[in-house]
């Protein structure tokens, strides 16, 4: 099933909604590099503390508000708090190398913390250790931190079910009993049969940091190929299990990243993507390196053979940044290859008829040649995703001349004659299509940031009926063309998760509940969700969801959490969060989720209006949403916390640079903070489609305007009494998506500019970082680490905004 527009790296953030950071309301993953994946369930394609403990630094709390001169009105506008007992922190000083300068198109730019780009340097490790001490000293003084953690843990302890996937006569599904570190993969012979454990990732590590990242069953369900990631890294090791007796085979495939798994229908092996083995990795923990990822390669692996014998099927030595995503057509005849070069929803589309290869794939060993693909689409003008085929007649989901997407069809023997099956909607975004029940299409739309499901005829595209859902999001789905039953997982801000079954062969198909979690977790009747539309700086109407207790008095006295992302075509649709509801219930907090430009909520035009030279629109939209919450009496500036992750971390950092007086707290997770050098590390080069690249003069002059580490200023020099809000940057040592150097360099810049470079320090609000170990960008994080992080982040938010805990 096709749900995710960003494919293997999303999780939306991904990808996908797998791997969402609990509490954020959307993906924490960095921008994806591939088109939409074939399954919303696949996990690869948008943080607790290090145990380091040394001398405990002085806590920052003392008598008074800790505000610089400027009076109460200014203090209320800069995140300072009443009765918080602030004491100014003693920040560790980081060496500044003023000699490091780069010249960009005639402009000299200093980079005094370039040395932090080496994570293995002793000086970098020492800086991290001291920052961990500092953050721990601050968090130790946060009231109700342990109470908050206990409450979140208690509410988090509920069973979570994934959508069943029917393959042959078996049903496979993921399940977490509540506080298990990782979800367990189960198998049943029937829907009401007894469940048996197929694969338990919790048995693979003592601390739960080994995660099941991707999985794919062979066509006959005899074998399972699955990818394991360690400590949150994007690197994956593929293993193979025989399903019947659970015996793990000797097959081990290394240096795998950003791939799908595509079995041939003879069940002899599968296609997968990998990178060449990185150089100079001896003694390096995979996932902590920063080396750029280039020259993705497509291989075929025969079961029972060593990886060294795998057959190279595709690579392009002239285009180092290109990536491939393989899929075997539903009839097993064709290998369909999607080629991407960045995060834009565009791809080249190649195919190969596997039945024409005399001697099978093994014959490539003798010829030492790659597969001779046919190039159906050989440009990056639009996105094409495989939906189905009947022989040479292929159906695709595309945005070709359709920014809100449509379904189209072509005979590959007549590649110039395309015809529309389902035309583009005037108002709604067609996000996903899959073929089910022989000749029907299960179609997903987004209507004003809410999912709508419909059934259409495969041949004509004609609408047949709409599947009834509440206002919310479809976060998982499964179903195949040969089966009449489909499964849907639904969630919303107030619905933890409901798995539905639908038999499409019935005269009047209905959704029936297979699994539901609800009233035993919390009483949803005490909460409400509103959607409002905020007028941005240029007049654009920006959607925003507001979640609060019912009957909230809009007197401006409530703490508020505003979350945003705004990039890479990611749509932040409603999702359930235990920690958000704990904030609303026990702190009286208002939670807001802003659907700013740069996302995909209204199609490709909405995305483009928040990227490249229009990136400032994202910040303007987010700031306008903050202003709305204050103007309408939901909160006030010194009680308003903004939060975002990955591209959203950039959003938060840029906004506190531009409007420091507007916010009372900032939580920036795994953010892209150095906009001049991001493309030099791991997969950062793929993000230039949204950001641009400093190698180009015009892009440089745009990026330097909002790059977080290049725009830190002392606000009190222009606005008397104004300082930066209390700020926490969050990162992790195995984040090889947005490498930690981004957060470390921004942290050092903030602390130097605002705190340590002046004899008379006017920045009394804390600037700290939470730096995790054995964790990455968000995917695969064990449950305990998720709970630890949200507890620390939100107890910090509660303390600095003066929020009061109520039982």
mmCIF file of C-alpha atoms in Angstrom, residues 89-410:
data_model
loop_
_atom_site.group_PDB
_atom_site.id
_atom_site.type_symbol
_atom_site.label_atom_id
_atom_site.label_comp_id
_atom_site.label_asym_id
_atom_site.label_seq_id
_atom_site.Cartn_x
_atom_site.Cartn_y
_atom_site.Cartn_z
ATOM 1 C CA UNK A 89 24.332 29.324 34.603
ATOM 2 C CA UNK A 90 28.072 28.949 34.426
ATOM 3 C CA UNK A 91 28.619 27.822 30.847
ATOM 4 C CA UNK A 92 31.671 25.809 29.809
ATOM 5 C CA UNK A 93 33.722 27.747 27.280
ATOM 6 C CA UNK A 94 34.419 26.200 23.894
ATOM 7 C CA UNK A 95 37.527 27.077 21.925
ATOM 8 C CA UNK A 96 36.901 29.461 19.047
ATOM 9 C CA UNK A 97 39.206 29.154 16.079
ATOM 10 C CA UNK A 98 38.853 32.558 14.471
ATOM 11 C CA UNK A 99 41.277 31.562 11.707
ATOM 12 C CA UNK A 100 38.760 29.226 10.067
ATOM 13 C CA UNK A 101 37.082 31.223 7.353
ATOM 14 C CA UNK A 102 35.416 30.260 4.097
ATOM 15 C CA UNK A 103 34.872 32.524 1.140
ATOM 16 C CA UNK A 104 31.507 32.047 -0.548
ATOM 17 C CA UNK A 105 31.268 33.921 -3.812
ATOM 18 C CA UNK A 106 33.401 36.754 -2.499
ATOM 19 C CA UNK A 107 31.859 36.790 0.993
ATOM 20 C CA UNK A 108 34.065 35.753 3.931
ATOM 21 C CA UNK A 109 32.249 33.627 6.528
ATOM 22 C CA UNK A 110 33.847 32.532 9.801
ATOM 23 C CA UNK A 111 33.356 29.014 11.139
ATOM 24 C CA UNK A 112 35.072 29.047 14.552
ATOM 25 C CA UNK A 113 33.654 25.697 15.653
ATOM 26 C CA UNK A 114 34.658 23.708 12.568
ATOM 27 C CA UNK A 115 36.561 21.334 14.859
ATOM 28 C CA UNK A 116 33.234 20.072 16.221
ATOM 29 C CA UNK A 117 32.596 18.403 12.863
ATOM 30 C CA UNK A 118 34.912 15.588 13.997
ATOM 31 C CA UNK A 119 32.817 13.562 16.480
ATOM 32 C CA UNK A 120 35.820 11.437 17.486
ATOM 33 C CA UNK A 121 38.097 14.329 18.389
ATOM 34 C CA UNK A 122 38.908 14.428 22.141
ATOM 35 C CA UNK A 123 38.014 18.119 22.219
ATOM 36 C CA UNK A 124 34.546 17.394 20.794
ATOM 37 C CA UNK A 125 33.985 14.619 23.323
ATOM 38 C CA UNK A 126 35.037 16.906 26.158
ATOM 39 C CA UNK A 127 32.640 19.620 24.955
ATOM 40 C CA UNK A 128 29.785 17.086 24.825
ATOM 41 C CA UNK A 129 30.587 15.769 28.319
ATOM 42 C CA UNK A 130 30.508 19.262 29.833
ATOM 43 C CA UNK A 131 27.234 20.085 28.096
ATOM 44 C CA UNK A 132 25.707 16.885 29.448
ATOM 45 C CA UNK A 133 26.723 17.947 32.955
ATOM 46 C CA UNK A 134 25.208 21.352 32.449
ATOM 47 C CA UNK A 135 21.913 20.025 31.110
ATOM 48 C CA UNK A 136 21.632 17.454 33.892
ATOM 49 C CA UNK A 137 22.092 20.192 36.490
ATOM 50 C CA UNK A 138 19.240 22.161 34.935
ATOM 51 C CA UNK A 139 16.929 19.184 34.595
ATOM 52 C CA UNK A 140 17.573 18.160 38.185
ATOM 53 C CA UNK A 141 15.899 21.396 39.262
ATOM 54 C CA UNK A 142 12.805 20.967 37.096
ATOM 55 C CA UNK A 143 9.798 20.515 39.354
ATOM 56 C CA UNK A 144 7.616 17.456 38.834
ATOM 57 C CA UNK A 145 10.067 15.894 36.384
ATOM 58 C CA UNK A 146 9.705 12.471 37.982
ATOM 59 C CA UNK A 147 5.946 12.882 38.453
ATOM 60 C CA UNK A 148 5.639 13.756 34.783
ATOM 61 C CA UNK A 149 7.719 10.739 33.772
ATOM 62 C CA UNK A 150 5.650 8.418 35.970
ATOM 63 C CA UNK A 151 2.411 9.717 34.463
ATOM 64 C CA UNK A 152 3.638 9.447 30.873
ATOM 65 C CA UNK A 153 4.948 5.929 31.565
ATOM 66 C CA UNK A 154 1.644 4.901 33.079
ATOM 67 C CA UNK A 155 -0.395 6.239 30.163
ATOM 68 C CA UNK A 156 2.065 4.878 27.608
ATOM 69 C CA UNK A 157 1.512 1.362 28.953
ATOM 70 C CA UNK A 158 -1.248 0.302 26.593
ATOM 71 C CA UNK A 159 -1.267 -2.338 23.827
ATOM 72 C CA UNK A 160 -0.517 -1.099 20.323
ATOM 73 C CA UNK A 161 -1.490 -3.111 17.257
ATOM 74 C CA UNK A 162 -0.268 -2.806 13.702
ATOM 75 C CA UNK A 163 -2.238 -3.600 10.577
ATOM 76 C CA UNK A 164 -2.261 -7.302 9.703
ATOM 77 C CA UNK A 165 -0.618 -8.184 6.380
ATOM 78 C CA UNK A 166 -2.106 -11.227 4.699
ATOM 79 C CA UNK A 167 0.383 -13.222 2.655
ATOM 80 C CA UNK A 168 -0.812 -16.569 1.396
ATOM 81 C CA UNK A 169 -2.924 -18.022 4.199
ATOM 82 C CA UNK A 170 -1.083 -16.305 7.038
ATOM 83 C CA UNK A 171 -1.495 -12.969 8.772
ATOM 84 C CA UNK A 172 1.525 -11.028 10.017
ATOM 85 C CA UNK A 173 1.335 -8.035 12.330
ATOM 86 C CA UNK A 174 3.316 -5.982 14.837
ATOM 87 C CA UNK A 175 2.295 -5.636 18.463
ATOM 88 C CA UNK A 176 3.652 -3.899 21.548
ATOM 89 C CA UNK A 177 2.174 -4.858 24.894
ATOM 90 C CA UNK A 178 2.811 -1.364 26.224
ATOM 91 C CA UNK A 179 6.282 -0.682 27.513
ATOM 92 C CA UNK A 180 8.244 -3.143 25.406
ATOM 93 C CA UNK A 181 11.317 -1.473 23.940
ATOM 94 C CA UNK A 182 10.424 -2.582 20.405
ATOM 95 C CA UNK A 183 7.271 -3.966 18.839
ATOM 96 C CA UNK A 184 7.214 -7.728 18.243
ATOM 97 C CA UNK A 185 6.347 -9.336 14.885
ATOM 98 C CA UNK A 186 3.639 -11.995 15.212
ATOM 99 C CA UNK A 187 2.035 -14.518 12.844
ATOM 100 C CA UNK A 188 -1.426 -16.108 12.820
ATOM 101 C CA UNK A 189 -2.974 -18.761 10.601
ATOM 102 C CA UNK A 190 -6.304 -16.910 10.745
ATOM 103 C CA UNK A 191 -7.581 -13.628 12.133
ATOM 104 C CA UNK A 192 -9.060 -15.347 15.179
ATOM 105 C CA UNK A 193 -6.277 -17.904 15.460
ATOM 106 C CA UNK A 194 -3.556 -18.117 18.074
ATOM 107 C CA UNK A 195 -0.717 -15.636 17.737
ATOM 108 C CA UNK A 196 2.873 -16.841 17.649
ATOM 109 C CA UNK A 197 6.028 -14.778 17.915
ATOM 110 C CA UNK A 198 7.868 -14.676 14.607
ATOM 111 C CA UNK A 199 10.577 -12.126 15.416
ATOM 112 C CA UNK A 200 11.198 -10.336 18.697
ATOM 113 C CA UNK A 201 13.759 -7.515 18.313
ATOM 114 C CA UNK A 202 13.826 -7.159 22.108
ATOM 115 C CA UNK A 203 15.828 -10.370 22.297
ATOM 116 C CA UNK A 204 18.595 -8.907 20.115
ATOM 117 C CA UNK A 205 19.937 -6.359 22.614
ATOM 118 C CA UNK A 206 19.793 -5.834 26.355
ATOM 119 C CA UNK A 207 18.806 -2.184 26.101
ATOM 120 C CA UNK A 208 16.347 -2.404 23.199
ATOM 121 C CA UNK A 209 18.462 -0.342 20.823
ATOM 122 C CA UNK A 210 18.381 -2.913 18.007
ATOM 123 C CA UNK A 211 15.276 -2.212 15.931
ATOM 124 C CA UNK A 212 13.448 -3.911 13.086
ATOM 125 C CA UNK A 213 13.882 -1.307 10.352
ATOM 126 C CA UNK A 214 12.518 -2.932 7.176
ATOM 127 C CA UNK A 215 10.918 -6.263 6.338
ATOM 128 C CA UNK A 216 9.609 -8.100 3.310
ATOM 129 C CA UNK A 217 8.194 -11.598 2.936
ATOM 130 C CA UNK A 218 8.857 -13.747 -0.076
ATOM 131 C CA UNK A 219 5.862 -14.228 -2.355
ATOM 132 C CA UNK A 220 5.076 -17.664 -0.897
ATOM 133 C CA UNK A 221 5.710 -16.444 2.673
ATOM 134 C CA UNK A 222 8.405 -19.091 3.118
ATOM 135 C CA UNK A 223 11.089 -16.543 3.952
ATOM 136 C CA UNK A 224 11.290 -13.173 5.643
ATOM 137 C CA UNK A 225 14.070 -10.740 4.729
ATOM 138 C CA UNK A 226 14.407 -8.147 7.448
ATOM 139 C CA UNK A 227 16.724 -5.245 8.219
ATOM 140 C CA UNK A 228 18.075 -4.451 11.675
ATOM 141 C CA UNK A 229 19.426 -1.064 12.714
ATOM 142 C CA UNK A 230 21.460 -0.404 15.834
ATOM 143 C CA UNK A 231 21.368 2.647 18.090
ATOM 144 C CA UNK A 232 19.111 4.550 15.717
ATOM 145 C CA UNK A 233 21.554 4.605 12.801
ATOM 146 C CA UNK A 234 20.327 4.586 9.208
ATOM 147 C CA UNK A 235 22.721 1.709 8.465
ATOM 148 C CA UNK A 236 20.872 -1.589 8.188
ATOM 149 C CA UNK A 237 21.996 -5.207 8.247
ATOM 150 C CA UNK A 238 19.660 -7.519 6.316
ATOM 151 C CA UNK A 239 19.060 -11.037 7.638
ATOM 152 C CA UNK A 240 16.800 -13.840 6.383
ATOM 153 C CA UNK A 241 14.505 -16.120 8.404
ATOM 154 C CA UNK A 242 12.678 -19.256 7.346
ATOM 155 C CA UNK A 243 9.142 -18.570 8.553
ATOM 156 C CA UNK A 244 7.976 -22.104 9.256
ATOM 157 C CA UNK A 245 10.586 -22.994 11.876
ATOM 158 C CA UNK A 246 11.886 -19.457 12.720
ATOM 159 C CA UNK A 247 15.423 -20.476 11.755
ATOM 160 C CA UNK A 248 17.647 -17.518 10.873
ATOM 161 C CA UNK A 249 19.675 -18.253 7.758
ATOM 162 C CA UNK A 250 23.384 -17.450 7.396
ATOM 163 C CA UNK A 251 22.669 -14.663 4.852
ATOM 164 C CA UNK A 252 24.010 -11.334 6.158
ATOM 165 C CA UNK A 253 23.990 -8.175 4.024
ATOM 166 C CA UNK A 254 25.880 -5.138 5.306
ATOM 167 C CA UNK A 255 26.193 -1.418 4.471
ATOM 168 C CA UNK A 256 22.550 -1.255 3.449
ATOM 169 C CA UNK A 257 20.823 2.115 3.591
ATOM 170 C CA UNK A 258 17.744 3.829 2.105
ATOM 171 C CA UNK A 259 16.265 0.810 0.383
ATOM 172 C CA UNK A 260 13.254 -1.367 -0.145
ATOM 173 C CA UNK A 261 13.460 -5.151 -0.478
ATOM 174 C CA UNK A 262 11.936 -6.687 -3.620
ATOM 175 C CA UNK A 263 11.657 -10.481 -3.879
ATOM 176 C CA UNK A 264 11.486 -12.178 -7.256
ATOM 177 C CA UNK A 265 8.427 -14.419 -7.503
ATOM 178 C CA UNK A 266 10.501 -17.577 -7.818
ATOM 179 C CA UNK A 267 11.380 -16.951 -4.142
ATOM 180 C CA UNK A 268 15.080 -17.473 -4.853
ATOM 181 C CA UNK A 269 16.232 -14.041 -3.732
ATOM 182 C CA UNK A 270 15.611 -10.311 -3.672
ATOM 183 C CA UNK A 271 16.796 -6.912 -4.886
ATOM 184 C CA UNK A 272 18.098 -4.331 -2.406
ATOM 185 C CA UNK A 273 20.137 -1.112 -2.362
ATOM 186 C CA UNK A 274 23.421 -0.425 -0.604
ATOM 187 C CA UNK A 275 26.440 1.850 -0.590
ATOM 188 C CA UNK A 276 30.056 0.831 -1.102
ATOM 189 C CA UNK A 277 31.672 -0.035 2.218
ATOM 190 C CA UNK A 278 32.852 3.234 3.806
ATOM 191 C CA UNK A 279 36.582 3.765 4.072
ATOM 192 C CA UNK A 280 38.492 4.253 7.308
ATOM 193 C CA UNK A 281 35.774 2.660 9.445
ATOM 194 C CA UNK A 282 38.156 0.640 11.605
ATOM 195 C CA UNK A 283 37.498 1.512 15.213
ATOM 196 C CA UNK A 284 34.494 3.678 14.255
ATOM 197 C CA UNK A 285 31.002 2.897 15.486
ATOM 198 C CA UNK A 286 28.779 2.786 12.394
ATOM 199 C CA UNK A 287 26.306 5.630 12.578
ATOM 200 C CA UNK A 288 28.623 8.091 14.287
ATOM 201 C CA UNK A 289 30.585 8.898 11.130
ATOM 202 C CA UNK A 290 29.790 11.968 9.050
ATOM 203 C CA UNK A 291 31.105 10.845 5.653
ATOM 204 C CA UNK A 292 28.912 11.723 2.691
ATOM 205 C CA UNK A 293 26.796 8.907 1.207
ATOM 206 C CA UNK A 294 27.327 8.614 -2.552
ATOM 207 C CA UNK A 295 27.002 6.032 -5.354
ATOM 208 C CA UNK A 296 24.008 3.986 -4.273
ATOM 209 C CA UNK A 297 24.013 0.539 -5.899
ATOM 210 C CA UNK A 298 21.263 -1.990 -6.669
ATOM 211 C CA UNK A 299 22.098 -5.651 -6.012
ATOM 212 C CA UNK A 300 20.345 -8.997 -6.254
ATOM 213 C CA UNK A 301 20.972 -11.524 -3.485
ATOM 214 C CA UNK A 302 20.457 -15.260 -3.963
ATOM 215 C CA UNK A 303 19.408 -17.035 -0.763
ATOM 216 C CA UNK A 304 22.150 -19.084 0.846
ATOM 217 C CA UNK A 305 25.037 -17.181 -0.743
ATOM 218 C CA UNK A 306 27.609 -14.764 0.614
ATOM 219 C CA UNK A 307 27.089 -11.051 0.010
ATOM 220 C CA UNK A 308 30.288 -10.988 -2.030
ATOM 221 C CA UNK A 309 28.455 -13.074 -4.638
ATOM 222 C CA UNK A 310 25.543 -10.643 -4.978
ATOM 223 C CA UNK A 311 24.878 -9.430 -8.498
ATOM 224 C CA UNK A 312 25.282 -5.739 -9.261
ATOM 225 C CA UNK A 313 22.186 -4.767 -11.270
ATOM 226 C CA UNK A 314 22.420 -0.969 -11.429
ATOM 227 C CA UNK A 315 24.635 1.961 -10.506
ATOM 228 C CA UNK A 316 25.430 5.283 -12.134
ATOM 229 C CA UNK A 317 29.003 6.465 -11.763
ATOM 230 C CA UNK A 318 28.192 9.774 -13.455
ATOM 231 C CA UNK A 319 25.553 10.772 -10.899
ATOM 232 C CA UNK A 320 26.896 10.148 -7.413
ATOM 233 C CA UNK A 321 23.789 11.410 -5.596
ATOM 234 C CA UNK A 322 21.251 9.211 -7.391
ATOM 235 C CA UNK A 323 19.449 6.532 -5.393
ATOM 236 C CA UNK A 324 17.394 3.589 -6.577
ATOM 237 C CA UNK A 325 14.277 1.958 -5.183
ATOM 238 C CA UNK A 326 13.340 -1.484 -6.604
ATOM 239 C CA UNK A 327 9.899 -3.062 -6.857
ATOM 240 C CA UNK A 328 8.854 -6.303 -8.527
ATOM 241 C CA UNK A 329 5.492 -5.957 -10.270
ATOM 242 C CA UNK A 330 2.525 -7.787 -8.789
ATOM 243 C CA UNK A 331 2.631 -10.413 -11.555
ATOM 244 C CA UNK A 332 6.344 -10.994 -11.007
ATOM 245 C CA UNK A 333 7.254 -10.202 -14.595
ATOM 246 C CA UNK A 334 8.839 -6.764 -14.269
ATOM 247 C CA UNK A 335 11.414 -5.101 -12.097
ATOM 248 C CA UNK A 336 10.381 -1.460 -11.718
ATOM 249 C CA UNK A 337 13.160 0.887 -10.661
ATOM 250 C CA UNK A 338 12.555 4.380 -9.312
ATOM 251 C CA UNK A 339 15.596 6.688 -9.504
ATOM 252 C CA UNK A 340 15.759 9.781 -7.294
ATOM 253 C CA UNK A 341 18.414 12.423 -6.730
ATOM 254 C CA UNK A 342 16.982 14.510 -3.903
ATOM 255 C CA UNK A 343 13.882 15.007 -1.826
ATOM 256 C CA UNK A 344 11.653 16.577 -4.446
ATOM 257 C CA UNK A 345 8.689 14.382 -5.462
ATOM 258 C CA UNK A 346 10.227 13.600 -8.858
ATOM 259 C CA UNK A 347 11.872 10.450 -10.181
ATOM 260 C CA UNK A 348 13.065 8.637 -13.261
ATOM 261 C CA UNK A 349 11.249 5.402 -13.983
ATOM 262 C CA UNK A 350 12.995 2.371 -15.472
ATOM 263 C CA UNK A 351 11.771 -1.186 -15.944
ATOM 264 C CA UNK A 352 13.087 -4.571 -17.004
ATOM 265 C CA UNK A 353 11.173 -7.657 -18.127
ATOM 266 C CA UNK A 354 12.654 -10.396 -15.961
ATOM 267 C CA UNK A 355 11.268 -13.128 -18.235
ATOM 268 C CA UNK A 356 13.514 -12.006 -21.089
ATOM 269 C CA UNK A 357 16.746 -12.740 -19.246
ATOM 270 C CA UNK A 358 17.988 -16.035 -20.637
ATOM 271 C CA UNK A 359 19.507 -18.093 -17.860
ATOM 272 C CA UNK A 360 17.961 -15.901 -15.172
ATOM 273 C CA UNK A 361 19.708 -13.331 -13.025
ATOM 274 C CA UNK A 362 22.642 -15.645 -12.375
ATOM 275 C CA UNK A 363 23.646 -15.239 -16.029
ATOM 276 C CA UNK A 364 24.761 -11.670 -15.209
ATOM 277 C CA UNK A 365 27.714 -13.142 -13.348
ATOM 278 C CA UNK A 366 29.048 -14.571 -16.588
ATOM 279 C CA UNK A 367 28.615 -11.366 -18.584
ATOM 280 C CA UNK A 368 29.797 -9.044 -15.788
ATOM 281 C CA UNK A 369 27.123 -6.597 -16.934
ATOM 282 C CA UNK A 370 24.203 -4.854 -15.267
ATOM 283 C CA UNK A 371 20.521 -5.160 -16.141
ATOM 284 C CA UNK A 372 19.632 -3.438 -19.431
ATOM 285 C CA UNK A 373 16.759 -1.334 -18.109
ATOM 286 C CA UNK A 374 14.204 0.289 -20.384
ATOM 287 C CA UNK A 375 13.771 3.980 -19.571
ATOM 288 C CA UNK A 376 10.072 4.780 -19.426
ATOM 289 C CA UNK A 377 10.653 8.217 -17.857
ATOM 290 C CA UNK A 378 14.188 9.568 -18.116
ATOM 291 C CA UNK A 379 13.973 12.979 -16.479
ATOM 292 C CA UNK A 380 13.199 14.533 -13.117
ATOM 293 C CA UNK A 381 10.089 16.449 -14.134
ATOM 294 C CA UNK A 382 7.487 14.590 -12.087
ATOM 295 C CA UNK A 383 6.889 11.715 -9.691
ATOM 296 C CA UNK A 384 5.631 8.293 -10.783
ATOM 297 C CA UNK A 385 4.672 5.513 -8.398
ATOM 298 C CA UNK A 386 3.709 2.032 -9.460
ATOM 299 C CA UNK A 387 0.140 1.031 -8.571
ATOM 300 C CA UNK A 388 -0.624 -2.032 -10.727
ATOM 301 C CA UNK A 389 -0.136 -3.612 -14.115
ATOM 302 C CA UNK A 390 -1.951 -5.982 -16.453
ATOM 303 C CA UNK A 391 0.827 -7.200 -18.672
ATOM 304 C CA UNK A 392 2.362 -4.147 -20.356
ATOM 305 C CA UNK A 393 -0.471 -1.846 -19.222
ATOM 306 C CA UNK A 394 0.809 0.031 -16.154
ATOM 307 C CA UNK A 395 -1.079 2.254 -13.737
ATOM 308 C CA UNK A 396 0.810 4.952 -11.806
ATOM 309 C CA UNK A 397 0.196 7.660 -9.253
ATOM 310 C CA UNK A 398 1.769 10.873 -10.535
ATOM 311 C CA UNK A 399 1.992 14.631 -10.154
ATOM 312 C CA UNK A 400 2.764 15.156 -13.851
ATOM 313 C CA UNK A 401 0.851 18.360 -14.666
ATOM 314 C CA UNK A 402 -1.120 17.657 -11.474
ATOM 315 C CA UNK A 403 0.310 19.271 -8.283
ATOM 316 C CA UNK A 404 -2.420 17.563 -6.239
ATOM 317 C CA UNK A 405 -1.724 14.224 -7.964
ATOM 318 C CA UNK A 406 -3.736 11.960 -10.231
ATOM 319 C CA UNK A 407 -3.813 8.334 -11.424
ATOM 320 C CA UNK A 408 -2.558 7.718 -14.931
ATOM 321 C CA UNK A 409 -1.999 4.734 -17.247
ATOM 322 C CA UNK A 410 0.338 3.792 -20.082
#
